[in-house]
PDB file of C-alpha atoms in Angstrom:
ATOM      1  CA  UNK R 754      18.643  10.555  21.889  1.00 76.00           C
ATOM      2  CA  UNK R 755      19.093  12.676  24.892  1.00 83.00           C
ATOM      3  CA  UNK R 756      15.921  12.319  27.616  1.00 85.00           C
ATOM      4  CA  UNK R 757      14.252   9.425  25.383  1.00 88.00           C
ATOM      5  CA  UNK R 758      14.748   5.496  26.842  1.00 93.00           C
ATOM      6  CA  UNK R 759      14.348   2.675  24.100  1.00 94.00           C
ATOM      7  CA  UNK R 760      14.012  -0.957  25.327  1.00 94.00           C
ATOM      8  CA  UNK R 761      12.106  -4.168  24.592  1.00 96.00           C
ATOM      9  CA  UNK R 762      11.613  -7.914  25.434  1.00 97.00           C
ATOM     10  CA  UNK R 763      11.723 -10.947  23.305  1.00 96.00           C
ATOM     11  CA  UNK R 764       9.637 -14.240  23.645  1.00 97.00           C
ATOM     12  CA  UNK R 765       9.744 -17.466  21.651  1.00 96.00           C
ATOM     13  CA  UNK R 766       5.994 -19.261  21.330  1.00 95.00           C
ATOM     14  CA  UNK R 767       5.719 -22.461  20.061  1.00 95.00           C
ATOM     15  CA  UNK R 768       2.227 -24.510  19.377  1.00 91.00           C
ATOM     16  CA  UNK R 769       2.386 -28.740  19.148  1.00 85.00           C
ATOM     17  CA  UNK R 770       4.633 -31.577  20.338  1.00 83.00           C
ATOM     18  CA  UNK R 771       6.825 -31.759  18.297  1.00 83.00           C
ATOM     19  CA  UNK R 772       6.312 -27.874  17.714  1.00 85.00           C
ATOM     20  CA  UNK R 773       4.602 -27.119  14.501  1.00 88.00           C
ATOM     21  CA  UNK R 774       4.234 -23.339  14.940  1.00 92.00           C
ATOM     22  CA  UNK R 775       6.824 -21.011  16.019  1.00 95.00           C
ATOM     23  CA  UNK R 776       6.907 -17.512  16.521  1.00 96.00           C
ATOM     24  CA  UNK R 777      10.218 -15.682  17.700  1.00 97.00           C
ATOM     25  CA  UNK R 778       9.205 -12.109  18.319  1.00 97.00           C
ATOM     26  CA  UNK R 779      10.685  -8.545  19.959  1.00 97.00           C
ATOM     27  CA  UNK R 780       8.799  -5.623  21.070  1.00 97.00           C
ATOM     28  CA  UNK R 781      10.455  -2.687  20.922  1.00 96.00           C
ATOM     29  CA  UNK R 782       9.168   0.439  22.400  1.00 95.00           C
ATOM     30  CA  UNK R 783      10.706   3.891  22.484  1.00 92.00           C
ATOM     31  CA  UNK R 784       9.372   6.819  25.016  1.00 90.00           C
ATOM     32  CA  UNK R 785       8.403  10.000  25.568  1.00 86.00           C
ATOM     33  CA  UNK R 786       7.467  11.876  22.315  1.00 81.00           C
ATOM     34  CA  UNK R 787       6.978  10.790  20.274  1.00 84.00           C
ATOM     35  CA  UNK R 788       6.272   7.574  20.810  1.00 88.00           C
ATOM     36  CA  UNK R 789       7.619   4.734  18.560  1.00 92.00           C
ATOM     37  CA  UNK R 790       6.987   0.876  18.551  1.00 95.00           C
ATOM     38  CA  UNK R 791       8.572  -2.087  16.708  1.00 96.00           C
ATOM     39  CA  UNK R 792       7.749  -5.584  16.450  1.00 97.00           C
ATOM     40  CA  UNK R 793      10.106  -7.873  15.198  1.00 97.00           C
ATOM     41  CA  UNK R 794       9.917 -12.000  14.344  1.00 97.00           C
ATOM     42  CA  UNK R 795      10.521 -14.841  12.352  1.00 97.00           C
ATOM     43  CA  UNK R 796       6.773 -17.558  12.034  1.00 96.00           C
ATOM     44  CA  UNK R 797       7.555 -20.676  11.413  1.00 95.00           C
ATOM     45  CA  UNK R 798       5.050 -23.464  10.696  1.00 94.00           C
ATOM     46  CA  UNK R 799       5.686 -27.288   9.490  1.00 90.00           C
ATOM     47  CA  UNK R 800       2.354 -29.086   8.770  1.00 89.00           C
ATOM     48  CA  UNK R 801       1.229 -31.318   9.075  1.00 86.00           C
ATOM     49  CA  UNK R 802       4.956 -32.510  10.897  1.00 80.00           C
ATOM     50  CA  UNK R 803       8.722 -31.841  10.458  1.00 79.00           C
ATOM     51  CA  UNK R 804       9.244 -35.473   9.007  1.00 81.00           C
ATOM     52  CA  UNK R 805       7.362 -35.144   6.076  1.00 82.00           C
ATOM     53  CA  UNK R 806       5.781 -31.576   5.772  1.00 86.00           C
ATOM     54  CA  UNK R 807       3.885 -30.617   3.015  1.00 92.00           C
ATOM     55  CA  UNK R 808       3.734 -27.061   4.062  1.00 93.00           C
ATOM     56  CA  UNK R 809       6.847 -25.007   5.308  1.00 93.00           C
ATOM     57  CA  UNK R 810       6.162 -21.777   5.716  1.00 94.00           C
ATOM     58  CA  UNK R 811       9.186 -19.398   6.918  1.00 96.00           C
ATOM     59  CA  UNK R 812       7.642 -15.420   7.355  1.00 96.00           C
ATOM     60  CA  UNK R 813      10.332 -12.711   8.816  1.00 97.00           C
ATOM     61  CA  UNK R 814       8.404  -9.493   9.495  1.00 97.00           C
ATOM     62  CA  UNK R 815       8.730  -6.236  11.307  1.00 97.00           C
ATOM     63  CA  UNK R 816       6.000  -3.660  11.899  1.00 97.00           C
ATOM     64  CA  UNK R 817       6.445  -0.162  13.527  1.00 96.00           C
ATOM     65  CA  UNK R 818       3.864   2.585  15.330  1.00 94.00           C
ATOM     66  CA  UNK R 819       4.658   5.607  14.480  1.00 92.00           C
ATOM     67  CA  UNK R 820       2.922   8.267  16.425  1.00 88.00           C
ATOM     68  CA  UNK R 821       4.888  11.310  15.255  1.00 88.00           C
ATOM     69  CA  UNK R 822       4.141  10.650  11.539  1.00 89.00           C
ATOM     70  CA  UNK R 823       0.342   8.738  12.079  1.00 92.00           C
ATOM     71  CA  UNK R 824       1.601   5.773  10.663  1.00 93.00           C
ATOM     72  CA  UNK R 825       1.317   1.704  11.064  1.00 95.00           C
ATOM     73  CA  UNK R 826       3.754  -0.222   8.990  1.00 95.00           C
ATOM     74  CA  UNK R 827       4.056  -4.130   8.927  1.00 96.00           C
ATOM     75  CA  UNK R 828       6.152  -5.698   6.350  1.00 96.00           C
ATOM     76  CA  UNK R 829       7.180  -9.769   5.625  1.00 96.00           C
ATOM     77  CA  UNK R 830       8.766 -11.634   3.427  1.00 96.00           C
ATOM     78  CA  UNK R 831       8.180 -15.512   2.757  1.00 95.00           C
ATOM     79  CA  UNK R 832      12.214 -17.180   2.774  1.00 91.00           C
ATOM     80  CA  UNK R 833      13.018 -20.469   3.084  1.00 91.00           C
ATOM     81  CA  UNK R 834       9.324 -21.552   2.696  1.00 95.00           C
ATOM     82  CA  UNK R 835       8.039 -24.916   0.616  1.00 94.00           C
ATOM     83  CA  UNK R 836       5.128 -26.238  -0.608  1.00 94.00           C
ATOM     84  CA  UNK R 837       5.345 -30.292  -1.560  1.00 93.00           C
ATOM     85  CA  UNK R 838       8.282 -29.734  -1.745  1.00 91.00           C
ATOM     86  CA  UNK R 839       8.547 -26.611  -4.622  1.00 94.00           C
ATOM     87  CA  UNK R 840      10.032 -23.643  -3.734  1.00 96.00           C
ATOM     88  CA  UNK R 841       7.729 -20.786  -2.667  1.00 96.00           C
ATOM     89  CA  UNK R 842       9.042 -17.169  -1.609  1.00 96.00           C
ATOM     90  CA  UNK R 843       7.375 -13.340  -1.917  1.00 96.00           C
ATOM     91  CA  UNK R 844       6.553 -10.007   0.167  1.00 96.00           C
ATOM     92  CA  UNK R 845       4.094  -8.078   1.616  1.00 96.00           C
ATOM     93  CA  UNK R 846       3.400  -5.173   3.294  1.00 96.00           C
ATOM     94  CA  UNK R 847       0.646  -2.904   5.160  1.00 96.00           C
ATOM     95  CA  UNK R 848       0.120   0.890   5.965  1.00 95.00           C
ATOM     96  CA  UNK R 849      -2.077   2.702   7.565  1.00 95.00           C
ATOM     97  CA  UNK R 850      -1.915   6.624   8.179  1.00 93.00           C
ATOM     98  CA  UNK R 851      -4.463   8.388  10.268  1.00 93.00           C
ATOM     99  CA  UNK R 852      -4.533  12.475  10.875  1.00 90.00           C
ATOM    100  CA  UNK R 853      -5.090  14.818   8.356  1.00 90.00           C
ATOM    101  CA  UNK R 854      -4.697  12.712   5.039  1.00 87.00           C
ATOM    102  CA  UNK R 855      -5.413   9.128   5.966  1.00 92.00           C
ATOM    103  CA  UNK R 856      -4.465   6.190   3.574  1.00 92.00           C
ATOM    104  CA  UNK R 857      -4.835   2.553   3.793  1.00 93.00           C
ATOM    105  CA  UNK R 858      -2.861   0.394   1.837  1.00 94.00           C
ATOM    106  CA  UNK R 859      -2.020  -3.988   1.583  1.00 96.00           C
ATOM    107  CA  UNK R 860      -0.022  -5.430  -1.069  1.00 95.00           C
ATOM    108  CA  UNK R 861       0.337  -9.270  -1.062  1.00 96.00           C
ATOM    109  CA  UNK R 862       3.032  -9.629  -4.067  1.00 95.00           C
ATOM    110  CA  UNK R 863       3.227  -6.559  -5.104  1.00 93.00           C
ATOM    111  CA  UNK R 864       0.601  -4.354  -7.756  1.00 94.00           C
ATOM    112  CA  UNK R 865      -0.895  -4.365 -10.935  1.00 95.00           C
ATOM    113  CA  UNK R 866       2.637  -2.973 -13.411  1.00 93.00           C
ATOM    114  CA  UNK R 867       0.753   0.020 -14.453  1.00 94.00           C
ATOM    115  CA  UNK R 868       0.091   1.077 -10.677  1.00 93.00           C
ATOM    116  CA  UNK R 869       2.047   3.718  -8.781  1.00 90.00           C
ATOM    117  CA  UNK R 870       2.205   3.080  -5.170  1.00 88.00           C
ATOM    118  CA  UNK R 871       1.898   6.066  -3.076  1.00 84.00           C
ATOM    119  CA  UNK R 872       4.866   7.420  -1.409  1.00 80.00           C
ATOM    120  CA  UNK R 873       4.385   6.203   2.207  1.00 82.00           C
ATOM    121  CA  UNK R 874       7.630   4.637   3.124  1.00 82.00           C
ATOM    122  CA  UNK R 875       7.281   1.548   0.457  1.00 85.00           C
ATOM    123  CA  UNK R 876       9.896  -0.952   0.001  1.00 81.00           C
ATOM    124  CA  UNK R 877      11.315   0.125  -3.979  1.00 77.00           C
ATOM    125  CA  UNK R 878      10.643  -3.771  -4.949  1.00 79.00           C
ATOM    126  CA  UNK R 879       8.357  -6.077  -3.928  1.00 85.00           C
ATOM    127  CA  UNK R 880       8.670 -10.035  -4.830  1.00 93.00           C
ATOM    128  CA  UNK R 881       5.794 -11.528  -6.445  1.00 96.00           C
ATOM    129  CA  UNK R 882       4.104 -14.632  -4.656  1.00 96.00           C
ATOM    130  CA  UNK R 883       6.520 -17.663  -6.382  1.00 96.00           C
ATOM    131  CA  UNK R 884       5.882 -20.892  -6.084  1.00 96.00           C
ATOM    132  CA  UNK R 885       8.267 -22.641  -8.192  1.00 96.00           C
ATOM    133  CA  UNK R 886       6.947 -26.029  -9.379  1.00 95.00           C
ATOM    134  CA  UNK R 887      10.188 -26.821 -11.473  1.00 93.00           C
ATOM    135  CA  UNK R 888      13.276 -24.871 -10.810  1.00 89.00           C
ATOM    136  CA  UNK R 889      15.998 -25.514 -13.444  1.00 89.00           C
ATOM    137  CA  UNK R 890      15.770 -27.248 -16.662  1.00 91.00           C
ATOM    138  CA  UNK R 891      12.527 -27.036 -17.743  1.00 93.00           C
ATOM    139  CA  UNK R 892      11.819 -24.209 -15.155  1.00 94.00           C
ATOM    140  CA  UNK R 893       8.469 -23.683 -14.673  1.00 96.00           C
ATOM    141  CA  UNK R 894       7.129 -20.785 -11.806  1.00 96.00           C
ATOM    142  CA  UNK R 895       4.132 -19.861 -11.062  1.00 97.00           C
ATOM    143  CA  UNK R 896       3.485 -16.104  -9.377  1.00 97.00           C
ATOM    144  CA  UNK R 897       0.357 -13.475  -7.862  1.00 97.00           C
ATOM    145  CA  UNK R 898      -0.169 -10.715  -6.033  1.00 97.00           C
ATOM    146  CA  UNK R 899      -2.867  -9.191  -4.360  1.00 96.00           C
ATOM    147  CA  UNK R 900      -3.610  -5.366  -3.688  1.00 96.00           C
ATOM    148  CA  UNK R 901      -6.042  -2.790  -2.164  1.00 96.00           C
ATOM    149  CA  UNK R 902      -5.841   0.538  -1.742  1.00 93.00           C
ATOM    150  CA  UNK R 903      -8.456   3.316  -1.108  1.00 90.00           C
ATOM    151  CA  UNK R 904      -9.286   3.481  -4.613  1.00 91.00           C
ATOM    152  CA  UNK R 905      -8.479  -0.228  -6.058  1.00 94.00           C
ATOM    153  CA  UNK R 906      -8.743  -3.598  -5.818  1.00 96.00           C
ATOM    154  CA  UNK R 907      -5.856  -5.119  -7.644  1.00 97.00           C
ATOM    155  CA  UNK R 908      -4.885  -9.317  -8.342  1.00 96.00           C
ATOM    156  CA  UNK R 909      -3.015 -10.985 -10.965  1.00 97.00           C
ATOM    157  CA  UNK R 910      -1.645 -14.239 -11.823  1.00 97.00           C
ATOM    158  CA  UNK R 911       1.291 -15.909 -13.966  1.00 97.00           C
ATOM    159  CA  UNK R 912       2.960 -18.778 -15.581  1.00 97.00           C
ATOM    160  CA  UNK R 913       5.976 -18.838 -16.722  1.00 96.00           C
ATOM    161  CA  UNK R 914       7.959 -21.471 -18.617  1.00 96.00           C
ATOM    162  CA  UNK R 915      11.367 -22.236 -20.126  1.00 95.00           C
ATOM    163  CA  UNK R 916      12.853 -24.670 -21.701  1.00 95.00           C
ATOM    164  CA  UNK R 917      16.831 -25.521 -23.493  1.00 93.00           C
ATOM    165  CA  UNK R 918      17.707 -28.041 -25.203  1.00 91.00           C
ATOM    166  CA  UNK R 919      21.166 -27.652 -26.903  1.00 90.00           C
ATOM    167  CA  UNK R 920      21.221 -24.767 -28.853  1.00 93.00           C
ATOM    168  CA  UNK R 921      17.113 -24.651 -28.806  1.00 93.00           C
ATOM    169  CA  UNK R 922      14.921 -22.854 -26.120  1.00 93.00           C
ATOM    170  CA  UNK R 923      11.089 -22.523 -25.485  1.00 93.00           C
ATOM    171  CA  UNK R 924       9.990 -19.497 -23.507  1.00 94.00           C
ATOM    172  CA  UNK R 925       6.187 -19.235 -22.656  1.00 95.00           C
ATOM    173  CA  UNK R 926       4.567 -16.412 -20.138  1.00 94.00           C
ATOM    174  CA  UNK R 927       0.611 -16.274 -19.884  1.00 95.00           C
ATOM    175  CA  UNK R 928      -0.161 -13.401 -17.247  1.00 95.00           C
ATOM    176  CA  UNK R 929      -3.248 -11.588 -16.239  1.00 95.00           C
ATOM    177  CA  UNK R 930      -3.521  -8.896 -14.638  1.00 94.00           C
ATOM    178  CA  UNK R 931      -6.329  -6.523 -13.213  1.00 91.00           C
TER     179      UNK R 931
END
């Protein structure tokens, strides 16, 4: 863009010996007007060590500033992560618009399935908090979400089974929701 300059710096943090906690993360900042910032990264954490953790926790995110359009944006996604050893994965994200009609929004997981999310720049999916305690055959999962906005306060919970034997399958949900 002709008389605007873009750049940024990268760092990698890490916290223990042998490093438990790792953060990879770029700033990017764009001048004059309007003025935009990005943050970029991958968290990593092994606990209680990288022999034998019992949490792995693997969070890529990216947030922006936005002052043209009054808005803060942060979104992440849980990849790669474990718990004991089971599978867990999901999204989230954050906004925040200021200026003449202000909104606040988090989702952890996603919202309740009769919720409409405003229209504020929203991924079209979000993943559902999954741990998955038995992957295959029986596959058993287990899934949440958290949510506020202005006007709600949104959580739910699930458990889903399945089963085949031969030519015989069990399927079994239970599921709240509020």
């Amino acid at each position: 863009e002709a008389g605007a300059f873009t750049f940024g710096v990268m760092a990698k943090l890490g916290w223990g010996t042998p490093t438990l906690i790792s953060l990879e993360v770029g700033l990017i900042i764009k001048v004059p007007n309007p003025i935009k910032i990005a943050i970029v990264g991958v968290l990593k954490a092994v606990l209680p060590e990288e022999k034998l953790p019992i949490l792995a926790l693997v969070v890529s995110f990216v947030g922006t500033i936005d002052s043209e359009n009054q808005l803060i944006t942060f979104d992440a996604s849980l990849e790669g992560s474990q718990l004991l050893g089971m599978k867990l994965y999901g999204e989230m994200a954050f906004r925040l618009r200021w200026g003449n009609d202000p909104m606040f929004l988090l989702s952890v997981g996603g919202f309740h399935p009769e919720f409409t999310p405003p229209e504020i720049n929203l991924p079209s999916t979000f993943r559902r908090i999954t741990l998955e305690i038995l992957p295959d055959n029986p596959k058993l999962t287990l899934t949440g979400y958290f949510a506020i906005t202005p006007n709600t306060l949104q959580f739910g919970a699930g458990v889903d089974l399945y089963i085949k034997k031969g030519k015989f399958n069990i399927t079994g949900l239970c599921k709240f929701n509020t």
